[in-house]
């Protein structure tokens, strides 16, 4: 095992721990909707939700970095350069996250001054972490970029997948710089804030997960590099071709010019295409190899990723991406339904596949299967689908009663929130959220226990 | 340009569609074209949304009356900036208004209002959207009587300083310990924001007389 792969395992562990923290705060946030007087004036919904979504961003970033540290030496046949620095950076990263979390929990918010922005809370969704911590994360990512690029230079070798990955790191880092400014003008603030949020989840991360998926497919199915690379380029072309101007679906109502309604609606409506492409790709590959795989959990999770990405991001996103619908669905639990489904389908499923690839390697088995992973796979998917269905119904009630009929005033908001469909949706989210959390418990159990020796399937794997 | 591979289909017109290089060229050129277009659109958008641009008023708009009315030619609701109506009865210079609204933004960020509320529909969904909060009928109908304040802005200050004392329903807003100065700045921010032209979002605001 390469030294950087040991670091990967550390990143994966940290990611899984934070995944657990995230689920806990997700459950707590959902509980406020049912018991609004809970912890009132003591620990606010806002703080709980910040911890939920900020840990989301961080644990996925950690998992992505772990995945890259895992595959980089394998792809280039060369140990990653600057490993000492990378190992130190890991602990710095963990320390930054811990300090920020403690400040959020115990301080929560500050007064209206720059000190608060630097040391307590920036109050911008997903990037609430104070500026000092943001600088810390940028430093971590710079070291990471140095590791990746330095290794490529040293190895004097680059594969197509690695090229895509390296080039993708540049915009990923650049838009993160958006986490610093605090313009007075809300329109300008949101304009650039969406460059960060949309360009991450619908462009750069999507490309990153495309690379990871390509690597996993070669690993667990032995798909040929040529096919995987051709698909990857097609995906990149379509993801960026539609996703860059698809950014416009966030520019309908923030003060921006009217032409964004047409441009944003049109290009974002094309965004599901590459995601459909990935589904076809995975079915094609699975068919080509007659579903033969050396790692069943990883194969199932990567397949779930393809479908989840298409349905959660593509279909759920498409539902509300046309301005005529978005005028009413905008900023309701409908958005939350899509947010959960998309993040889960596109990224959580993908990194879970990588965790199982790593598990197979550390366990040293030729063939990975078992029983526990099936339970966690089932509970996760069942829980998530139940949650997003509940949220969709709640969101539609809000769009209809709160926005279209009620006109979005406080009174309309209140009435929509007291609508039986809305309340049913909130209970469904809570119940299915608990099922989702059980899936997590089984996942951790499964990853921690050594695999039973399962006989490999009759037909041997063809070499990669 | 045929490279050996598992399954090759011959592409049309001499192009080998299974050759990764074909798609690589496509990916690079598409991305560059889209980025250039986005750059131009962003420059133009900044012109429209910077303060004093076509859609975003200067901060001293807080000295004026602000309405939100259906425009038949645009077929949507648009903000209407009307006669003088100074905030807290005091007309501010542009510099004073700018400083006040700036402070309001700092209040909004420091308390993370956006992690409960939405602004222009962006943020979190625990509390109501604040885009047109300044114009919300709840101020005259509920909170002015409840706080005993004679004007909308004073009722807003009273509410923002002690929201836990003036709940309208079970899901109340917690006390975030705004000082009076901070609460006034926040009200100025909300008033300015309600004058931004948002292409008709939210639709039908305050048109329906709903009752509890
Ligand atoms: C992996 C890909 C995607 C992820 C992770 C994702 C995630 C999200 C999240 C978290 C939000 C809420 C943002 C917020 O206000 O906090 C959002 C909003 C939105 N997404 Fe996606 N999304 C993805 C892909 C797509 C696609 C492909 C489409 C369109 C076809 C789409 C359409 C939208 C729209 C229209 C909104 C705005 C909702 C509103 O008006 O409130 N998304 N997305
Ligand atoms: C136990 C399961 C979970 C529960 C109960 C839960 C609950 C919640 C709640 C209550 C919110 C606040 C929404 C609001 O402002 O009204 C939220 C936001 C969010 N959660 Fe979760 N969550 C869970 C799991 C997840 C998972 C697994 C992901 C990612 C894969 C995720 C991603 C998000 C995102 C992106 C947001 C912000 C989206 C938005 O506001 O539109 N959550 N969640
Ligand atoms: Fe988007």
XYZ file of C-alpha atoms and ligand atoms in Angstrom:
763
model
C 0.000 0.000 0.000
C 1.302 3.449 -0.904
C 1.936 5.936 1.866
C -0.663 8.279 0.447
C -3.219 5.481 0.634
C -2.663 5.306 4.373
C -3.452 8.999 4.456
C -6.570 8.252 2.429
C -7.758 5.885 5.103
C -7.326 8.664 7.654
C -9.307 11.058 5.489
C -12.011 8.443 5.031
C -12.226 7.911 8.778
C -12.558 11.625 9.452
C -15.154 11.866 6.694
C -17.228 9.059 8.171
C -17.097 10.601 11.631
C -18.261 13.950 10.244
C -20.939 12.171 8.218
C -22.270 10.917 11.554
C -22.156 14.398 13.076
C -23.979 15.690 10.054
C -26.762 13.134 10.378
C -27.163 13.949 14.074
C -27.601 17.642 13.366
C -29.894 16.835 10.448
C -32.155 14.919 12.804
C -32.013 17.705 15.352
C -32.830 20.342 12.706
C -35.811 18.304 11.562
C -37.023 18.042 15.152
C -37.376 21.832 15.468
C -40.070 21.723 12.801
C -42.084 19.348 14.978
C -41.248 20.887 18.376
C -40.506 24.559 17.732
C -40.155 25.428 21.396
C -37.351 22.895 21.787
C -34.129 24.539 23.044
C -35.751 27.922 22.333
C -33.356 30.819 22.921
C -30.701 28.291 23.963
C -29.582 26.541 20.832
C -31.191 27.895 17.683
C -32.396 26.036 14.624
C -29.948 28.143 12.619
C -26.946 26.837 14.532
C -28.082 23.250 14.224
C -28.619 23.669 10.495
C -25.244 25.352 10.021
C -23.577 22.377 11.655
C -25.603 20.065 9.421
C -24.691 21.658 6.098
C -21.155 22.779 6.884
C -20.153 19.301 8.007
C -21.720 18.085 4.760
C -19.398 20.217 2.676
C -16.360 19.315 4.760
C -16.886 15.574 4.931
C -17.481 15.324 1.213
C -14.350 17.388 0.533
C -12.381 15.103 2.840
C -13.757 12.036 1.126
C -12.870 13.448 -2.302
C -9.355 14.256 -1.164
C -9.046 10.774 0.288
C -10.207 9.293 -2.995
C -7.612 11.279 -4.922
C -4.806 10.315 -2.505
C -5.971 6.744 -2.996
C -5.898 6.640 -6.782
C -3.146 9.117 -7.591
C -0.138 6.838 -6.960
C -1.949 3.937 -8.573
C -2.673 5.903 -11.718
C 0.788 7.388 -12.053
C 2.783 4.491 -10.639
C 4.638 6.873 -8.348
C 4.359 7.704 -4.670
C 2.719 11.072 -3.992
C 5.265 13.849 -3.415
C 5.196 16.017 -0.294
C 3.618 13.328 1.844
C 4.960 14.702 5.134
C 3.326 18.022 4.480
C 0.124 16.275 3.460
C 0.067 14.279 6.691
C 0.556 17.364 8.824
C -2.107 19.139 6.828
C -4.594 16.427 7.647
C -4.302 17.160 11.346
C -4.457 20.890 10.721
C -7.660 20.321 8.773
C -9.182 18.289 11.609
C -8.169 20.875 14.204
C -9.703 23.722 12.180
C -12.963 21.826 11.810
C -13.097 20.998 15.517
C -12.457 24.586 16.620
C -15.060 25.972 14.233
C -17.616 23.427 15.422
C -16.970 24.301 19.065
C -17.333 28.015 18.364
C -20.599 27.410 16.525
C -21.972 25.328 19.367
C -20.889 27.537 22.249
C -20.793 31.036 20.764
C -23.310 30.673 17.889
C -23.239 34.299 16.705
C -21.657 37.684 17.376
C -22.250 41.414 17.040
C -22.430 43.300 13.792
C -18.747 43.828 13.136
C -15.768 42.469 11.255
C -14.563 40.569 14.304
C -17.577 38.279 14.041
C -16.851 37.599 10.385
C -13.252 36.781 11.129
C -13.689 34.663 14.232
C -17.275 33.531 14.839
C -19.658 33.281 11.910
C -19.883 34.712 8.406
C -23.583 33.961 8.083
C -23.464 32.980 4.411
C -25.094 29.623 3.780
C -22.682 26.665 3.411
C -19.670 28.916 4.059
C -20.586 30.177 7.520
C -17.170 29.202 8.878
C -15.291 32.326 10.003
C -12.636 33.764 7.720
C -9.637 32.462 9.638
C -10.935 28.934 9.123
C -11.621 29.587 5.468
C -7.994 30.598 5.086
C -7.086 27.328 6.783
C -9.151 25.312 4.325
C -7.620 27.176 1.378
C -4.161 26.338 2.721
C -5.135 22.674 3.017
C -6.382 22.647 -0.540
C -3.230 24.349 -1.804
C -1.108 21.622 -0.238
C -3.422 19.083 -1.821
C -3.045 20.721 -5.234
C 0.744 20.739 -4.756
C 0.680 17.002 -3.960
C -1.313 16.187 -7.069
C 0.528 18.407 -9.518
C 3.934 17.700 -7.993
C 3.377 13.962 -8.354
C 2.406 14.295 -11.968
C 5.538 16.312 -12.674
C 7.773 13.845 -10.816
C 6.224 10.799 -12.411
C 6.595 12.481 -15.831
C 3.335 10.864 -16.696
C -0.274 11.792 -16.867
C -3.369 9.815 -17.675
C -6.441 11.385 -19.229
C -8.397 10.989 -16.017
C -5.666 12.690 -14.032
C -5.559 15.592 -16.467
C -9.255 16.184 -15.989
C -8.810 15.969 -12.252
C -5.924 18.425 -12.080
C -7.591 20.957 -14.353
C -10.764 20.616 -12.321
C -8.953 21.489 -9.093
C -8.170 24.973 -10.391
C -11.725 26.331 -10.691
C -12.731 24.358 -7.605
C -10.192 26.365 -5.630
C -10.840 29.668 -7.344
C -14.562 29.740 -6.641
C -13.880 28.853 -3.017
C -12.344 32.312 -2.679
C -15.947 33.461 -2.855
C -16.230 32.415 0.770
C -14.548 35.654 1.945
C -16.298 38.819 0.814
C -19.296 40.433 2.531
C -20.758 42.938 0.081
C -23.560 45.142 1.375
C -25.601 44.713 -1.781
C -27.534 41.434 -1.448
C -27.904 41.049 -5.212
C -24.152 41.204 -5.732
C -23.550 39.004 -2.696
C -25.860 36.275 -3.998
C -24.581 36.633 -7.548
C -21.078 35.527 -6.531
C -22.244 33.213 -3.773
C -23.967 31.109 -6.447
C -20.741 30.892 -8.405
C -19.437 29.043 -5.396
C -22.444 26.863 -4.613
C -23.659 26.085 -8.111
C -20.236 25.822 -9.728
C -19.147 23.438 -7.012
C -22.060 21.061 -6.950
C -23.117 21.241 -10.582
C -19.748 21.673 -12.266
C -16.483 21.043 -10.483
C -17.649 18.385 -8.031
C -19.654 16.723 -10.758
C -16.493 16.459 -12.867
C -14.529 15.246 -9.857
C -17.039 12.512 -9.124
C -16.972 11.629 -12.836
C -13.221 10.991 -12.496
C -13.723 9.004 -9.303
C -16.444 6.975 -10.944
C -14.205 6.231 -13.914
C -11.469 5.005 -11.577
C -13.847 2.875 -9.520
C -15.347 1.307 -12.628
C -11.917 0.275 -13.851
C -11.190 -1.072 -10.404
C -14.264 -3.095 -9.643
C -15.357 -4.117 -13.131
C -12.177 -4.013 -15.121
C -13.650 -1.661 -17.712
C -11.105 -0.641 -20.326
C -9.450 2.724 -19.906
C -10.256 3.768 -23.431
C -13.986 3.420 -22.906
C -13.913 5.052 -19.514
C -11.936 8.005 -20.811
C -14.155 8.590 -23.801
C -17.172 8.610 -21.516
C -15.469 10.923 -19.068
C -14.763 13.494 -21.781
C -18.333 13.293 -23.031
C -19.562 13.813 -19.494
C -17.278 16.762 -18.938
C -18.363 18.313 -22.202
C -22.044 18.026 -21.357
C -21.741 18.855 -17.639
C -19.816 22.045 -18.296
C -21.578 22.820 -21.545
C -24.921 22.934 -19.757
C -23.847 23.639 -16.172
C -21.822 26.819 -16.673
C -24.717 28.811 -18.096
C -27.163 26.666 -16.113
C -25.952 28.882 -13.278
C -28.665 31.188 -14.590
C -31.382 29.177 -12.823
C -30.275 30.936 -9.647
C -30.431 34.351 -11.293
C -34.157 34.533 -11.887
C -35.164 36.511 -8.791
C -32.130 38.125 -7.176
C -32.288 41.435 -9.018
C -30.406 40.223 -12.093
C -31.504 41.066 -15.662
C -34.481 39.362 -17.203
C -32.545 37.471 -19.876
C -31.433 35.029 -17.194
C -34.923 33.565 -17.163
C -34.429 32.334 -20.713
C -30.735 31.490 -20.533
C -30.894 29.870 -17.106
C -34.055 27.961 -17.910
C -32.723 26.663 -21.204
C -29.234 25.579 -20.201
C -30.175 24.146 -16.833
C -32.898 22.120 -18.528
C -30.050 20.452 -20.454
C -28.143 19.608 -17.289
C -29.839 16.219 -16.798
C -28.393 14.985 -20.130
C -24.891 14.127 -18.922
C -26.411 12.540 -15.838
C -28.530 10.335 -18.068
C -25.329 9.618 -19.965
C -23.729 8.330 -16.782
C -26.658 5.981 -16.204
C -26.288 4.620 -19.722
C -22.564 4.326 -19.185
C -22.971 2.285 -16.026
C -25.639 0.014 -17.490
C -23.499 -0.461 -20.568
C -20.473 -1.373 -18.494
C -22.408 -3.647 -16.187
C -23.870 -5.375 -19.249
C -20.476 -5.634 -20.944
C -19.129 -7.432 -17.920
C -22.327 -9.371 -17.255
C -22.426 -7.795 -13.762
C -19.249 -9.596 -12.804
C -17.454 -7.650 -10.151
C -14.768 -8.211 -7.580
C -16.394 -5.866 -5.115
C -20.117 -6.111 -4.834
C -20.818 -3.253 -2.389
C -18.688 -0.836 -4.414
C -20.432 -1.934 -7.587
C -23.863 -1.436 -6.074
C -22.973 1.961 -4.682
C -21.497 3.153 -7.955
C -24.644 2.027 -9.730
C -26.752 3.806 -7.098
C -24.621 6.875 -7.745
C -25.445 6.829 -11.441
C -29.169 6.501 -10.839
C -29.265 8.772 -7.798
C -27.352 11.496 -9.602
C -29.716 11.350 -12.535
C -32.929 11.241 -10.502
C -31.963 13.422 -7.537
C -30.052 16.090 -9.416
C -31.394 15.666 -12.938
C -35.075 14.847 -12.527
C -35.687 16.623 -9.202
C -33.697 19.628 -10.403
C -35.494 19.724 -13.743
C -38.858 19.763 -11.975
C -38.258 23.260 -10.679
C -35.666 24.710 -13.004
C -38.069 26.413 -15.416
C -38.806 29.958 -14.238
C -42.569 29.475 -14.545
C -42.416 26.797 -11.844
C -39.483 28.163 -9.918
C -41.393 31.393 -9.242
C -43.491 29.330 -6.834
C -41.213 26.464 -5.803
C -38.268 28.787 -5.090
C -37.076 28.672 -1.493
C -39.496 26.039 -0.202
C -39.067 22.515 1.141
C -39.221 21.506 -2.524
C -35.740 22.939 -2.812
C -34.731 20.960 0.271
C -36.110 17.784 -1.304
C -33.949 18.290 -4.382
C -30.928 19.354 -2.309
C -30.998 16.146 -0.286
C -31.683 13.817 -3.167
C -29.007 15.382 -5.353
C -26.260 15.512 -2.747
C -27.000 11.987 -1.675
C -27.333 10.521 -5.147
C -24.432 12.322 -6.730
C -21.874 12.443 -3.965
C -22.701 10.320 -0.939
C -23.309 7.169 -3.005
C -20.121 7.818 -4.959
C -17.844 8.196 -1.967
C -19.412 5.181 -0.268
C -18.293 3.149 -3.296
C -14.765 4.407 -2.778
C -14.890 3.524 0.921
C -15.666 -0.055 -0.082
C -12.848 -0.092 -2.618
C -10.521 0.915 0.213
C -12.030 -1.663 2.499
C -11.372 -4.442 0.019
C -7.755 -3.437 -0.260
C -7.166 -3.225 3.485
C -8.939 -6.537 4.029
C -6.900 -8.119 1.245
C -9.758 -10.114 -0.245
C -10.107 -11.012 -3.889
C -13.843 -10.721 -3.697
C -15.817 -8.483 -1.345
C -19.394 -9.218 -0.406
C -21.332 -9.920 2.774
C -24.646 -9.255 4.437
C -24.272 -6.085 6.470
C -23.584 -3.829 3.498
C -26.863 -4.885 1.930
C -28.718 -3.741 5.024
C -27.015 -0.403 5.097
C -27.531 -0.011 1.339
C -31.227 -0.731 1.771
C -31.738 1.457 4.835
C -29.880 4.406 3.312
C -31.808 4.307 0.061
C -35.153 3.645 1.673
C -34.605 6.399 4.234
C -33.489 8.924 1.651
C -36.291 8.222 -0.797
C -38.855 8.470 1.996
C -37.358 11.744 3.191
C -37.314 13.403 -0.187
C -40.850 12.277 -0.967
C -42.079 13.789 2.276
C -40.175 16.993 1.554
C -41.509 17.142 -1.984
C -45.100 16.965 -0.749
C -44.417 19.557 1.934
C -42.711 21.779 -0.636
C -45.544 21.495 -3.114
C -48.002 22.500 -0.392
C -45.824 25.541 0.319
C -45.489 26.439 -3.360
C -49.222 26.161 -3.876
C -50.737 27.559 -0.690
C -47.891 29.741 0.531
C -46.670 31.255 -2.725
C -49.159 30.874 -5.571
C -52.340 31.443 -3.581
C -51.084 33.094 -0.427
C -48.561 35.486 -1.969
C -45.559 34.706 0.292
C -46.437 36.958 3.228
C -45.863 35.920 6.825
C -49.488 34.912 7.082
C -49.306 32.830 3.896
C -46.118 31.194 5.139
C -47.729 30.366 8.450
C -50.832 28.950 6.869
C -48.901 26.790 4.438
C -46.830 25.498 7.352
C -50.004 24.499 9.165
C -51.372 22.721 6.119
C -51.845 18.989 6.823
C -49.767 18.033 3.768
C -46.902 20.123 5.026
C -47.095 18.663 8.508
C -47.303 15.116 7.158
C -44.184 15.813 5.101
C -42.304 17.027 8.154
C -43.193 13.864 10.095
C -42.221 11.713 7.134
C -38.845 13.461 6.936
C -38.254 12.793 10.613
C -39.262 9.121 10.479
C -37.362 8.313 7.326
C -34.444 10.337 8.640
C -34.198 7.896 11.537
C -34.173 4.996 9.069
C -31.421 6.768 7.159
C -29.472 7.120 10.406
C -29.816 3.367 11.024
C -28.236 2.811 7.634
C -25.289 4.839 8.869
C -24.936 2.713 11.988
C -24.851 -0.468 9.925
C -22.372 1.130 7.520
C -19.954 1.917 10.315
C -20.349 -1.581 11.729
C -19.714 -3.093 8.317
C -16.656 -0.988 7.575
C -15.134 -1.783 10.940
C -15.599 -5.560 10.856
C -13.303 -7.749 8.798
C -15.097 -9.286 5.820
C -16.056 -12.945 5.934
C -14.311 -14.961 3.296
C -16.922 -15.337 0.615
C -16.240 -17.683 -2.251
C -15.614 -15.766 -5.425
C -18.203 -16.195 -8.179
C -17.722 -19.129 -10.578
C -16.563 -17.188 -13.596
C -13.215 -15.565 -12.868
C -12.726 -11.837 -13.405
C -11.031 -10.924 -16.606
C -7.926 -8.845 -15.998
C -8.298 -5.084 -16.178
C -7.114 7.835 -36.149
C -7.965 4.366 -35.081
C -6.564 3.103 -31.824
C -6.968 -0.485 -30.766
C -9.802 -1.053 -28.346
C -12.427 -3.507 -27.252
C -15.396 -2.434 -29.334
C -14.926 0.068 -32.094
C -17.715 1.546 -34.095
C -16.586 3.527 -37.083
C -17.680 7.122 -36.755
C -19.159 8.970 -39.685
C -17.179 11.346 -41.923
C -13.867 9.796 -40.961
C -14.223 10.832 -37.317
C -13.669 8.053 -34.864
C -16.280 8.654 -32.214
C -14.778 6.049 -29.921
C -11.483 7.877 -29.833
C -11.238 9.715 -26.504
C -9.296 12.528 -28.187
C -12.309 13.478 -30.257
C -14.349 14.049 -27.119
C -11.496 15.727 -25.324
C -11.389 18.408 -27.997
C -15.148 18.751 -27.691
C -14.986 19.110 -23.923
C -12.298 21.782 -24.011
C -13.896 23.896 -26.708
C -17.400 23.723 -25.238
C -16.131 24.760 -21.835
C -14.177 27.695 -23.178
C -17.101 28.987 -25.218
C -19.440 28.792 -22.236
C -16.954 30.541 -19.953
C -16.548 33.409 -22.390
C -20.312 33.841 -22.680
C -20.667 33.738 -18.903
C -17.979 36.392 -18.525
C -19.836 38.774 -20.842
C -23.154 38.143 -19.144
C -21.601 38.711 -15.732
C -20.167 42.062 -16.732
C -23.576 43.109 -17.979
C -25.348 41.754 -14.898
C -23.044 43.681 -12.601
C -24.038 46.854 -14.409
C -27.694 46.146 -13.700
C -27.350 44.987 -10.082
C -24.772 47.373 -8.730
C -26.217 50.040 -6.464
C -27.871 52.689 -8.636
C -28.184 50.207 -11.547
C -31.411 49.496 -13.395
C -32.685 46.945 -10.860
C -31.050 47.986 -7.601
C -31.747 51.422 -6.089
C -29.292 53.585 -4.201
C -29.314 53.139 -0.426
C -30.962 56.510 0.152
C -34.123 54.988 -1.268
C -34.903 54.403 2.415
C -36.008 58.058 2.444
C -38.860 57.257 0.057
C -42.142 55.431 0.075
C -41.842 51.949 -1.445
C -44.699 50.018 -2.998
C -45.034 46.768 -4.928
C -47.559 46.852 -7.734
C -48.661 44.847 -10.726
C -47.275 46.259 -13.942
C -49.492 45.423 -16.912
C -46.793 45.921 -19.504
C -44.348 43.604 -17.704
C -47.097 41.310 -16.429
C -45.567 41.018 -13.001
C -45.228 42.863 -9.722
C -42.597 45.600 -9.641
C -41.379 47.860 -6.838
C -42.662 51.421 -7.070
C -40.531 54.143 -5.490
C -42.802 56.970 -4.403
C -42.999 60.189 -2.409
C -40.581 61.053 0.415
C -41.171 58.943 3.503
C -38.089 59.172 5.714
C -37.232 56.165 7.835
C -37.741 56.910 11.561
C -38.809 60.377 10.443
C -35.283 61.442 9.512
C -34.051 62.115 5.993
C -30.594 60.649 5.515
C -27.843 61.780 3.182
C -26.622 59.185 0.749
C -23.513 58.597 2.846
C -25.535 58.160 6.031
C -27.931 55.783 4.325
C -25.052 53.768 2.898
C -23.426 53.421 6.310
C -26.697 52.399 7.916
C -27.513 49.756 5.313
C -23.943 48.483 5.522
C -24.396 47.965 9.234
C -27.676 46.188 8.558
C -25.851 43.719 6.327
C -23.343 43.062 9.085
C -26.186 42.348 11.509
C -27.676 39.917 9.013
C -24.386 38.087 8.553
C -23.295 38.116 12.175
C -26.606 36.600 13.372
C -26.829 34.222 10.408
C -30.414 35.278 9.670
C -29.971 33.425 6.389
C -29.834 30.122 8.202
C -33.507 30.518 9.127
C -34.803 32.983 6.538
C -34.528 33.482 2.803
C -33.494 36.708 1.055
C -34.758 36.834 -2.538
C -35.730 33.241 -1.797
C -32.185 32.107 -0.909
C -31.220 30.793 2.493
C -33.148 28.555 4.850
C -36.823 27.825 5.146
C -37.566 27.804 8.860
C -38.763 31.421 8.866
C -40.624 33.490 6.247
C -38.980 35.020 3.159
C -37.683 38.518 3.930
C -37.522 39.893 0.362
C -40.612 42.060 0.863
C -40.765 41.888 4.646
C -40.833 45.691 4.806
C -44.170 45.577 2.993
C -45.642 42.708 4.994
C -49.221 43.403 6.137
C -48.321 41.635 9.380
C -46.637 44.829 10.631
C -49.723 47.048 10.621
C -52.138 44.192 11.247
C -50.368 42.199 13.952
C -47.194 43.706 15.286
C -48.067 47.409 15.554
C -51.003 46.600 17.839
C -48.997 43.919 19.670
C -45.966 46.113 20.383
C -48.048 49.237 20.838
C -45.792 51.173 18.442
C -47.263 53.899 16.256
C -45.214 53.216 13.094
C -44.164 50.242 11.063
C -40.453 50.842 11.551
C -40.740 51.179 15.287
C -42.775 47.987 15.490
C -40.066 46.266 13.475
C -37.369 47.481 15.850
C -39.386 46.297 18.833
C -39.920 42.911 17.224
C -36.308 42.436 16.120
C -34.996 43.317 19.581
C -37.371 40.931 21.349
C -38.915 38.540 18.845
C -39.483 35.955 21.561
C -41.928 38.335 23.241
C -44.094 38.909 20.161
C -44.736 35.536 18.538
C -47.598 35.178 16.079
C -47.618 31.374 16.175
C -45.874 28.381 17.691
C -42.753 28.603 15.525
C -41.352 31.764 17.064
C -38.133 33.600 16.332
C -35.529 33.391 19.108
C -33.927 36.435 20.667
C -30.663 37.219 18.902
C -29.806 40.135 21.184
C -29.846 42.945 18.653
C -29.081 46.346 20.111
C -31.459 49.135 19.193
C -28.875 50.545 16.811
C -28.482 47.146 15.139
C -32.237 46.679 14.877
C -32.650 50.082 13.189
C -29.901 49.282 10.718
C -31.600 45.988 9.942
C -34.905 47.735 9.279
C -33.126 50.078 6.865
C -31.669 47.069 5.120
C -35.069 45.416 4.756
C -36.594 48.618 3.429
C -33.846 49.063 0.830
C -34.112 45.409 -0.175
C -37.853 45.643 -0.789
C -37.103 48.221 -3.515
C -34.942 45.841 -5.569
C -36.542 44.770 -8.853
C -36.678 40.963 -8.645
C -38.459 40.172 -11.918
C -41.728 39.665 -10.079
C -40.704 37.438 -7.164
C -42.594 36.958 -4.925
C -45.737 36.898 -7.037
C -49.068 38.158 -5.673
C -47.386 39.452 -2.518
C -49.981 40.694 -0.075
C -52.724 40.450 -2.714
C -54.707 37.805 -0.920
C -56.252 38.775 2.371
C -55.630 35.570 4.253
C -56.917 35.225 7.747
C -55.674 33.147 10.624
C -25.149 16.975 -8.159
C -25.810 17.897 -8.621
C -26.678 18.829 -7.831
C -26.657 19.110 -6.492
C -25.763 18.507 -5.414
C -27.663 20.102 -6.268
C -27.950 20.657 -5.047
C -28.753 21.736 -4.843
C -28.961 22.394 -3.586
C -28.325 21.975 -2.270
C -29.804 23.431 -3.787
C -30.292 24.398 -2.720
C -29.338 25.490 -2.639
C -29.666 26.427 -1.536
O -30.417 27.403 -1.746
O -29.158 26.218 -0.438
C -30.133 23.443 -5.190
C -30.954 24.350 -5.801
C -31.410 24.220 -7.096
N -31.055 23.238 -8.011
Fe -29.718 21.797 -7.729
N -28.280 20.394 -7.446
C -27.704 19.632 -8.426
C -28.060 19.607 -9.753
C -29.108 20.301 -10.302
C -29.589 20.168 -11.657
C -28.997 19.225 -12.694
C -30.630 21.034 -11.801
C -31.518 21.320 -12.988
C -31.828 20.525 -13.878
C -30.790 21.727 -10.539
C -31.706 22.711 -10.301
C -31.771 23.457 -9.150
C -32.609 24.626 -8.989
C -33.554 25.222 -10.018
C -32.367 25.114 -7.701
C -32.995 26.362 -7.051
C -34.071 25.980 -6.131
C -34.794 27.197 -5.627
O -35.217 28.011 -6.451
O -34.974 27.338 -4.411
N -29.861 21.239 -9.648
N -29.484 22.391 -5.808
C -31.100 12.016 8.908
C -31.181 12.554 7.786
C -31.335 14.041 7.554
C -32.213 14.931 8.098
C -33.287 14.637 9.120
C -31.941 16.223 7.514
C -32.598 17.400 7.829
C -32.355 18.636 7.295
C -33.017 19.862 7.640
C -34.096 19.995 8.687
C -32.521 20.856 6.876
C -32.922 22.326 6.918
C -33.837 22.673 5.785
C -34.521 23.981 6.008
O -33.890 25.041 5.948
O -35.724 23.948 6.235
C -31.535 20.276 6.040
C -30.815 20.958 5.089
C -29.908 20.358 4.247
N -29.464 19.043 4.307
Fe -30.207 17.580 5.463
N -30.921 16.095 6.623
C -30.528 14.770 6.623
C -29.558 14.193 5.863
C -28.869 14.863 4.890
C -27.967 14.247 3.982
C -27.569 12.781 3.952
C -27.536 15.233 3.146
C -26.579 15.166 2.007
C -26.375 14.192 1.336
C -28.168 16.472 3.544
C -27.971 17.689 2.925
C -28.613 18.852 3.255
C -28.480 20.067 2.520
C -27.647 20.260 1.261
C -29.288 21.014 3.148
C -29.502 22.460 2.715
C -30.475 22.364 1.584
C -31.519 23.375 1.545
O -31.710 24.100 2.523
O -32.154 23.445 0.474
N -28.961 16.213 4.617
N -31.449 18.910 6.291
Fe -27.721 25.147 -9.666
